[in-house]
mmCIF file with all atom_site columns, C-alpha atoms in Angstrom:
data_model
loop_
_atom_site.group_PDB
_atom_site.id
_atom_site.type_symbol
_atom_site.label_atom_id
_atom_site.label_alt_id
_atom_site.label_comp_id
_atom_site.label_asym_id
_atom_site.label_entity_id
_atom_site.label_seq_id
_atom_site.pdbx_PDB_ins_code
_atom_site.Cartn_x
_atom_site.Cartn_y
_atom_site.Cartn_z
_atom_site.occupancy
_atom_site.B_iso_or_equiv
_atom_site.pdbx_formal_charge
_atom_site.auth_seq_id
_atom_site.auth_comp_id
_atom_site.auth_asym_id
_atom_site.auth_atom_id
_atom_site.pdbx_PDB_model_num
ATOM 1   C CA . PRO A 1 1   ? 0.299  0.191   0.011  1.00 51.00 ? 1   PRO A CA 1
ATOM 2   C CA . SER A 1 2   ? 1.124  3.632   -0.934 1.00 55.00 ? 2   SER A CA 1
ATOM 3   C CA . LEU A 1 3   ? 1.030  6.512   1.306  1.00 52.00 ? 3   LEU A CA 1
ATOM 4   C CA . PRO A 1 4   ? -0.939 9.656   0.874  1.00 54.00 ? 4   PRO A CA 1
ATOM 5   C CA . LYS A 1 5   ? 1.337  12.359  -1.235 1.00 56.00 ? 5   LYS A CA 1
ATOM 6   C CA . ASN A 1 6   ? 1.402  14.689  1.654  1.00 53.00 ? 6   ASN A CA 1
ATOM 7   C CA . VAL A 1 7   ? 3.071  11.876  4.160  1.00 50.00 ? 7   VAL A CA 1
ATOM 8   C CA . ASN A 1 8   ? 6.551  11.238  4.235  1.00 51.00 ? 8   ASN A CA 1
ATOM 9   C CA . LYS A 1 9   ? 7.662  7.495   4.269  1.00 51.00 ? 9   LYS A CA 1
ATOM 10  C CA . TYR A 1 10  ? 9.894  8.463   7.545  1.00 50.00 ? 10  TYR A CA 1
ATOM 11  C CA . ASP A 1 11  ? 7.121  10.121  9.313  1.00 49.00 ? 11  ASP A CA 1
ATOM 12  C CA . SER A 1 12  ? 4.926  7.157   9.073  1.00 48.00 ? 12  SER A CA 1
ATOM 13  C CA . ALA A 1 13  ? 6.889  5.095   10.451 1.00 47.00 ? 13  ALA A CA 1
ATOM 14  C CA . GLN A 1 14  ? 8.149  7.421   13.347 1.00 46.00 ? 14  GLN A CA 1
ATOM 15  C CA . ALA A 1 15  ? 4.292  7.470   14.215 1.00 52.00 ? 15  ALA A CA 1
ATOM 16  C CA . THR A 1 16  ? 4.133  3.673   14.770 1.00 72.00 ? 16  THR A CA 1
ATOM 17  C CA . HIS A 1 17  ? 7.281  3.495   16.740 1.00 81.00 ? 17  HIS A CA 1
ATOM 18  C CA . SER A 1 18  ? 8.103  6.637   18.794 1.00 90.00 ? 18  SER A CA 1
ATOM 19  C CA . PRO A 1 19  ? 11.211 7.188   20.830 1.00 91.00 ? 19  PRO A CA 1
ATOM 20  C CA . ARG A 1 20  ? 9.530  9.214   23.332 1.00 93.00 ? 20  ARG A CA 1
ATOM 21  C CA . LYS A 1 21  ? 7.179  6.612   24.017 1.00 93.00 ? 21  LYS A CA 1
ATOM 22  C CA . ALA A 1 22  ? 10.153 4.219   24.288 1.00 93.00 ? 22  ALA A CA 1
ATOM 23  C CA . ALA A 1 23  ? 12.204 6.677   26.706 1.00 93.00 ? 23  ALA A CA 1
ATOM 24  C CA . ILE A 1 24  ? 8.810  7.307   28.773 1.00 95.00 ? 24  ILE A CA 1
ATOM 25  C CA . ARG A 1 25  ? 8.047  3.618   29.358 1.00 95.00 ? 25  ARG A CA 1
ATOM 26  C CA . SER A 1 26  ? 12.032 2.934   30.073 1.00 94.00 ? 26  SER A CA 1
ATOM 27  C CA . ALA A 1 27  ? 11.617 5.992   32.957 1.00 94.00 ? 27  ALA A CA 1
ATOM 28  C CA . ILE A 1 28  ? 8.255  4.459   34.238 1.00 95.00 ? 28  ILE A CA 1
ATOM 29  C CA . LEU A 1 29  ? 9.691  0.844   34.591 1.00 95.00 ? 29  LEU A CA 1
ATOM 30  C CA . PRO A 1 30  ? 13.244 0.000   33.827 1.00 94.00 ? 30  PRO A CA 1
ATOM 31  C CA . GLY A 1 31  ? 13.546 -2.369  30.648 1.00 94.00 ? 31  GLY A CA 1
ATOM 32  C CA . LEU A 1 32  ? 9.981  -1.523  29.480 1.00 95.00 ? 32  LEU A CA 1
ATOM 33  C CA . GLY A 1 33  ? 11.522 0.594   26.523 1.00 94.00 ? 33  GLY A CA 1
ATOM 34  C CA . GLN A 1 34  ? 14.000 -2.073  25.363 1.00 94.00 ? 34  GLN A CA 1
ATOM 35  C CA . ILE A 1 35  ? 10.721 -4.546  25.282 1.00 94.00 ? 35  ILE A CA 1
ATOM 36  C CA . TYR A 1 36  ? 9.111  -1.749  23.609 1.00 95.00 ? 36  TYR A CA 1
ATOM 37  C CA . ASN A 1 37  ? 11.697 -1.763  21.061 1.00 93.00 ? 37  ASN A CA 1
ATOM 38  C CA . LYS A 1 38  ? 11.576 -5.777  20.669 1.00 93.00 ? 38  LYS A CA 1
ATOM 39  C CA . LYS A 1 39  ? 15.047 -6.099  22.207 1.00 93.00 ? 39  LYS A CA 1
ATOM 40  C CA . TYR A 1 40  ? 14.279 -8.568  24.689 1.00 94.00 ? 40  TYR A CA 1
ATOM 41  C CA . TRP A 1 41  ? 17.698 -9.672  25.332 1.00 95.00 ? 41  TRP A CA 1
ATOM 42  C CA . LYS A 1 42  ? 18.506 -6.070  26.554 1.00 95.00 ? 42  LYS A CA 1
ATOM 43  C CA . ALA A 1 43  ? 15.831 -6.136  28.996 1.00 94.00 ? 43  ALA A CA 1
ATOM 44  C CA . GLY A 1 44  ? 17.000 -9.006  30.651 1.00 95.00 ? 44  GLY A CA 1
ATOM 45  C CA . VAL A 1 45  ? 20.827 -7.325  30.891 1.00 96.00 ? 45  VAL A CA 1
ATOM 46  C CA . VAL A 1 46  ? 19.033 -4.265  32.612 1.00 96.00 ? 46  VAL A CA 1
ATOM 47  C CA . TYR A 1 47  ? 17.258 -6.659  35.066 1.00 96.00 ? 47  TYR A CA 1
ATOM 48  C CA . ALA A 1 48  ? 20.350 -8.823  35.656 1.00 97.00 ? 48  ALA A CA 1
ATOM 49  C CA . GLY A 1 49  ? 22.035 -5.439  36.173 1.00 97.00 ? 49  GLY A CA 1
ATOM 50  C CA . PHE A 1 50  ? 19.877 -4.160  38.833 1.00 97.00 ? 50  PHE A CA 1
ATOM 51  C CA . GLY A 1 51  ? 19.499 -7.537  40.588 1.00 97.00 ? 51  GLY A CA 1
ATOM 52  C CA . GLY A 1 52  ? 23.516 -7.357  40.533 1.00 97.00 ? 52  GLY A CA 1
ATOM 53  C CA . LEU A 1 53  ? 23.285 -3.691  42.013 1.00 97.00 ? 53  LEU A CA 1
ATOM 54  C CA . ILE A 1 54  ? 20.609 -4.537  44.464 1.00 97.00 ? 54  ILE A CA 1
ATOM 55  C CA . TYR A 1 55  ? 22.245 -7.446  45.676 1.00 98.00 ? 55  TYR A CA 1
ATOM 56  C CA . MET A 1 56  ? 25.637 -5.435  46.211 1.00 97.00 ? 56  MET A CA 1
ATOM 57  C CA . PHE A 1 57  ? 23.730 -2.801  48.147 1.00 97.00 ? 57  PHE A CA 1
ATOM 58  C CA . LYS A 1 58  ? 22.215 -5.139  50.416 1.00 98.00 ? 58  LYS A CA 1
ATOM 59  C CA . TYR A 1 59  ? 25.397 -7.135  51.128 1.00 98.00 ? 59  TYR A CA 1
ATOM 60  C CA . ASN A 1 60  ? 27.677 -3.784  51.597 1.00 97.00 ? 60  ASN A CA 1
ATOM 61  C CA . THR A 1 61  ? 24.914 -2.215  53.808 1.00 97.00 ? 61  THR A CA 1
ATOM 62  C CA . ASP A 1 62  ? 24.880 -5.388  56.305 1.00 97.00 ? 62  ASP A CA 1
ATOM 63  C CA . SER A 1 63  ? 28.542 -5.327  56.272 1.00 96.00 ? 63  SER A CA 1
ATOM 64  C CA . LEU A 1 64  ? 28.422 -1.941  57.125 1.00 96.00 ? 64  LEU A CA 1
ATOM 65  C CA . ASN A 1 65  ? 26.246 -2.164  59.959 1.00 96.00 ? 65  ASN A CA 1
ATOM 66  C CA . LYS A 1 66  ? 28.385 -5.400  61.173 1.00 94.00 ? 66  LYS A CA 1
ATOM 67  C CA . TYR A 1 67  ? 31.586 -3.573  61.170 1.00 93.00 ? 67  TYR A CA 1
ATOM 68  C CA . GLN A 1 68  ? 29.885 -0.226  62.863 1.00 93.00 ? 68  GLN A CA 1
ATOM 69  C CA . ASN A 1 69  ? 28.786 -2.435  65.641 1.00 91.00 ? 69  ASN A CA 1
ATOM 70  C CA . ILE A 1 70  ? 32.059 -3.978  66.021 1.00 90.00 ? 70  ILE A CA 1
ATOM 71  C CA . TYR A 1 71  ? 33.691 -0.591  65.735 1.00 90.00 ? 71  TYR A CA 1
ATOM 72  C CA . ILE A 1 72  ? 31.406 0.749   68.579 1.00 89.00 ? 72  ILE A CA 1
ATOM 73  C CA . SER A 1 73  ? 32.027 -2.115  70.506 1.00 86.00 ? 73  SER A CA 1
ATOM 74  C CA . LYS A 1 74  ? 35.957 -1.302  70.460 1.00 85.00 ? 74  LYS A CA 1
ATOM 75  C CA . LEU A 1 75  ? 35.484 2.500   71.394 1.00 85.00 ? 75  LEU A CA 1
ATOM 76  C CA . ASP A 1 76  ? 33.214 1.705   74.287 1.00 84.00 ? 76  ASP A CA 1
ATOM 77  C CA . THR A 1 77  ? 34.354 -0.236  77.044 1.00 78.00 ? 77  THR A CA 1
ATOM 78  C CA . SER A 1 78  ? 31.403 -0.796  78.614 1.00 78.00 ? 78  SER A CA 1
ATOM 79  C CA . ILE A 1 79  ? 30.309 -2.848  75.965 1.00 78.00 ? 79  ILE A CA 1
ATOM 80  C CA . LEU A 1 80  ? 31.662 -6.524  75.253 1.00 77.00 ? 80  LEU A CA 1
ATOM 81  C CA . ASP A 1 81  ? 34.616 -6.354  72.672 1.00 77.00 ? 81  ASP A CA 1
ATOM 82  C CA . LEU A 1 82  ? 33.083 -8.207  69.369 1.00 80.00 ? 82  LEU A CA 1
ATOM 83  C CA . ALA A 1 83  ? 36.426 -8.404  67.777 1.00 79.00 ? 83  ALA A CA 1
ATOM 84  C CA . PRO A 1 84  ? 39.351 -8.718  70.549 1.00 80.00 ? 84  PRO A CA 1
ATOM 85  C CA . ASN A 1 85  ? 41.759 -9.763  68.131 1.00 86.00 ? 85  ASN A CA 1
ATOM 86  C CA . ARG A 1 86  ? 41.337 -6.855  65.677 1.00 86.00 ? 86  ARG A CA 1
ATOM 87  C CA . SER A 1 87  ? 42.472 -3.276  65.901 1.00 88.00 ? 87  SER A CA 1
ATOM 88  C CA . GLU A 1 88  ? 40.392 -0.147  65.794 1.00 88.00 ? 88  GLU A CA 1
ATOM 89  C CA . ALA A 1 89  ? 41.856 0.767   62.480 1.00 92.00 ? 89  ALA A CA 1
ATOM 90  C CA . SER A 1 90  ? 41.615 -2.602  60.905 1.00 92.00 ? 90  SER A CA 1
ATOM 91  C CA . ILE A 1 91  ? 37.897 -2.488  61.768 1.00 91.00 ? 91  ILE A CA 1
ATOM 92  C CA . LYS A 1 92  ? 37.386 1.260   60.824 1.00 93.00 ? 92  LYS A CA 1
ATOM 93  C CA . SER A 1 93  ? 39.181 0.725   57.406 1.00 94.00 ? 93  SER A CA 1
ATOM 94  C CA . ASP A 1 94  ? 36.383 -2.409  56.896 1.00 94.00 ? 94  ASP A CA 1
ATOM 95  C CA . ARG A 1 95  ? 33.727 0.021   57.768 1.00 95.00 ? 95  ARG A CA 1
ATOM 96  C CA . ASP A 1 96  ? 34.636 2.733   55.472 1.00 96.00 ? 96  ASP A CA 1
ATOM 97  C CA . PHE A 1 97  ? 35.315 -0.096  52.612 1.00 97.00 ? 97  PHE A CA 1
ATOM 98  C CA . HIS A 1 98  ? 31.754 -1.268  52.621 1.00 97.00 ? 98  HIS A CA 1
ATOM 99  C CA . ARG A 1 99  ? 30.321 2.295   53.149 1.00 97.00 ? 99  ARG A CA 1
ATOM 100 C CA . ARG A 1 100 ? 32.143 3.201   49.785 1.00 97.00 ? 100 ARG A CA 1
ATOM 101 C CA . TYR A 1 101 ? 30.829 0.140   47.646 1.00 97.00 ? 101 TYR A CA 1
ATOM 102 C CA . ARG A 1 102 ? 27.445 0.977   49.082 1.00 97.00 ? 102 ARG A CA 1
ATOM 103 C CA . ASP A 1 103 ? 27.616 4.398   47.967 1.00 97.00 ? 103 ASP A CA 1
ATOM 104 C CA . ILE A 1 104 ? 28.912 2.866   44.475 1.00 97.00 ? 104 ILE A CA 1
ATOM 105 C CA . SER A 1 105 ? 26.207 0.812   44.213 1.00 97.00 ? 105 SER A CA 1
ATOM 106 C CA . LEU A 1 106 ? 23.565 3.616   44.587 1.00 97.00 ? 106 LEU A CA 1
ATOM 107 C CA . LEU A 1 107 ? 25.520 5.753   42.126 1.00 97.00 ? 107 LEU A CA 1
ATOM 108 C CA . GLY A 1 108 ? 25.350 2.530   39.661 1.00 97.00 ? 108 GLY A CA 1
ATOM 109 C CA . PHE A 1 109 ? 21.601 2.324   40.331 1.00 97.00 ? 109 PHE A CA 1
ATOM 110 C CA . VAL A 1 110 ? 20.879 5.740   38.995 1.00 97.00 ? 110 VAL A CA 1
ATOM 111 C CA . GLY A 1 111 ? 23.464 5.174   36.156 1.00 97.00 ? 111 GLY A CA 1
ATOM 112 C CA . LEU A 1 112 ? 21.892 2.239   34.608 1.00 97.00 ? 112 LEU A CA 1
ATOM 113 C CA . TYR A 1 113 ? 18.638 3.970   35.372 1.00 97.00 ? 113 TYR A CA 1
ATOM 114 C CA . ALA A 1 114 ? 19.771 6.450   33.259 1.00 97.00 ? 114 ALA A CA 1
ATOM 115 C CA . LEU A 1 115 ? 21.504 4.510   30.675 1.00 97.00 ? 115 LEU A CA 1
ATOM 116 C CA . GLN A 1 116 ? 18.886 2.107   30.106 1.00 96.00 ? 116 GLN A CA 1
ATOM 117 C CA . ALA A 1 117 ? 16.196 5.173   28.897 1.00 96.00 ? 117 ALA A CA 1
ATOM 118 C CA . ILE A 1 118 ? 18.953 6.623   26.927 1.00 96.00 ? 118 ILE A CA 1
ATOM 119 C CA . ASP A 1 119 ? 19.476 3.391   25.399 1.00 95.00 ? 119 ASP A CA 1
ATOM 120 C CA . ALA A 1 120 ? 15.730 2.986   24.503 1.00 94.00 ? 120 ALA A CA 1
ATOM 121 C CA . ASN A 1 121 ? 15.396 5.969   22.929 1.00 94.00 ? 121 ASN A CA 1
ATOM 122 C CA . VAL A 1 122 ? 18.686 5.873   20.841 1.00 93.00 ? 122 VAL A CA 1
ATOM 123 C CA . ASP A 1 123 ? 17.547 2.166   19.890 1.00 93.00 ? 123 ASP A CA 1
ATOM 124 C CA . ALA A 1 124 ? 14.014 3.562   18.952 1.00 92.00 ? 124 ALA A CA 1
ATOM 125 C CA . HIS A 1 125 ? 15.329 6.309   16.893 1.00 90.00 ? 125 HIS A CA 1
ATOM 126 C CA . LEU A 1 126 ? 17.835 3.602   15.150 1.00 88.00 ? 126 LEU A CA 1
ATOM 127 C CA . LYS A 1 127 ? 14.890 1.496   13.935 1.00 85.00 ? 127 LYS A CA 1
ATOM 128 C CA . GLU A 1 128 ? 14.468 3.864   11.051 1.00 80.00 ? 128 GLU A CA 1
ATOM 129 C CA . PHE A 1 129 ? 18.342 3.423   10.242 1.00 77.00 ? 129 PHE A CA 1
ATOM 130 C CA . LYS A 1 130 ? 19.107 1.001   6.878  1.00 76.00 ? 130 LYS A CA 1
ATOM 131 C CA . VAL A 1 131 ? 22.362 -0.455  6.225  1.00 73.00 ? 131 VAL A CA 1
ATOM 132 C CA . ASN A 1 132 ? 23.385 -0.797  2.785  1.00 75.00 ? 132 ASN A CA 1
ATOM 133 C CA . LYS A 1 133 ? 23.669 -4.959  2.282  1.00 77.00 ? 133 LYS A CA 1
ATOM 134 C CA . GLU A 1 134 ? 26.889 -4.082  0.399  1.00 79.00 ? 134 GLU A CA 1
ATOM 135 C CA . LEU A 1 135 ? 28.585 -2.302  3.025  1.00 80.00 ? 135 LEU A CA 1
ATOM 136 C CA . SER A 1 136 ? 31.613 -4.060  4.645  1.00 84.00 ? 136 SER A CA 1
ATOM 137 C CA . LEU A 1 137 ? 35.134 -3.867  5.766  1.00 87.00 ? 137 LEU A CA 1
ATOM 138 C CA . LYS A 1 138 ? 37.685 -6.666  5.309  1.00 90.00 ? 138 LYS A CA 1
ATOM 139 C CA . LEU A 1 139 ? 41.223 -6.656  6.917  1.00 90.00 ? 139 LEU A CA 1
ATOM 140 C CA . THR A 1 140 ? 43.722 -8.840  5.060  1.00 89.00 ? 140 THR A CA 1
ATOM 141 C CA . PRO A 1 141 ? 47.290 -9.391  6.669  1.00 87.00 ? 141 PRO A CA 1
ATOM 142 C CA . GLU A 1 142 ? 50.072 -8.700  4.052  1.00 82.00 ? 142 GLU A CA 1
ATOM 143 C CA . ILE A 1 143 ? 53.388 -11.072 5.056  1.00 80.00 ? 143 ILE A CA 1
ATOM 144 C CA . TYR A 1 144 ? 56.293 -10.729 3.028  1.00 75.00 ? 144 TYR A CA 1
ATOM 145 C CA . SER A 1 145 ? 54.420 -8.957  -0.038 1.00 74.00 ? 145 SER A CA 1
ATOM 146 C CA . THR A 1 146 ? 56.148 -6.668  -2.573 1.00 76.00 ? 146 THR A CA 1
ATOM 147 C CA . LYS A 1 147 ? 54.985 -3.821  -4.284 1.00 74.00 ? 147 LYS A CA 1
ATOM 148 C CA . HIS A 1 148 ? 56.579 -1.714  -6.932 1.00 74.00 ? 148 HIS A CA 1
ATOM 149 C CA . ASN A 1 149 ? 59.321 0.534   -5.632 1.00 76.00 ? 149 ASN A CA 1
ATOM 150 C CA . MET A 1 150 ? 58.732 -0.622  -1.884 1.00 72.00 ? 150 MET A CA 1
ATOM 151 C CA . GLY A 1 151 ? 60.276 -3.924  -2.171 1.00 76.00 ? 151 GLY A CA 1
ATOM 152 C CA . TYR A 1 152 ? 59.225 -6.494  0.486  1.00 78.00 ? 152 TYR A CA 1
ATOM 153 C CA . TYR A 1 153 ? 57.035 -5.567  3.270  1.00 77.00 ? 153 TYR A CA 1
ATOM 154 C CA . ASN A 1 154 ? 54.615 -6.602  6.251  1.00 82.00 ? 154 ASN A CA 1
ATOM 155 C CA . GLY A 1 155 ? 51.351 -5.315  7.003  1.00 84.00 ? 155 GLY A CA 1
ATOM 156 C CA . PHE A 1 156 ? 47.781 -5.065  6.622  1.00 86.00 ? 156 PHE A CA 1
ATOM 157 C CA . THR A 1 157 ? 45.425 -4.026  3.837  1.00 86.00 ? 157 THR A CA 1
ATOM 158 C CA . LEU A 1 158 ? 42.222 -2.530  4.952  1.00 89.00 ? 158 LEU A CA 1
ATOM 159 C CA . THR A 1 159 ? 39.208 -2.809  2.339  1.00 89.00 ? 159 THR A CA 1
ATOM 160 C CA . MET A 1 160 ? 36.495 -0.940  2.508  1.00 86.00 ? 160 MET A CA 1
ATOM 161 C CA . LYS A 1 161 ? 33.286 -1.932  0.272  1.00 85.00 ? 161 LYS A CA 1
ATOM 162 C CA . PHE A 1 162 ? 30.358 0.813   0.199  1.00 76.00 ? 162 PHE A CA 1
#
């Protein structure tokens, strides 16, 4: 079927698959924009990334609380020392380590959230991008080859066809 004369073929395609819709869906629920773009494997990567970041946050929060309690027991002599064989400095170092990685996991969460929304938008924009089937790039090794006025040489030949 042909389009009416006043409608551009690219405008019609944009109306059926909107980058804006993809970005908004990803902002509402992470991975939904990738599903809208029919890139289901990317949605799986997004969910795996969030799962890993949630695990990292939980693990480091629990460890931070544990080391904070041990550190408090070291400083307060009225409480039973929970780690008599460790110094205050080493406990404080472990506590600070887990605090840092807990904070990094939060930054990773925000970064992944933004990145997956941007990815959905860009992927939806590229739906209309057509690549010529003749487009190719070929890398060929040249070992002990000869050329006029060069003699023997080693190298690579890069051939681009478009």
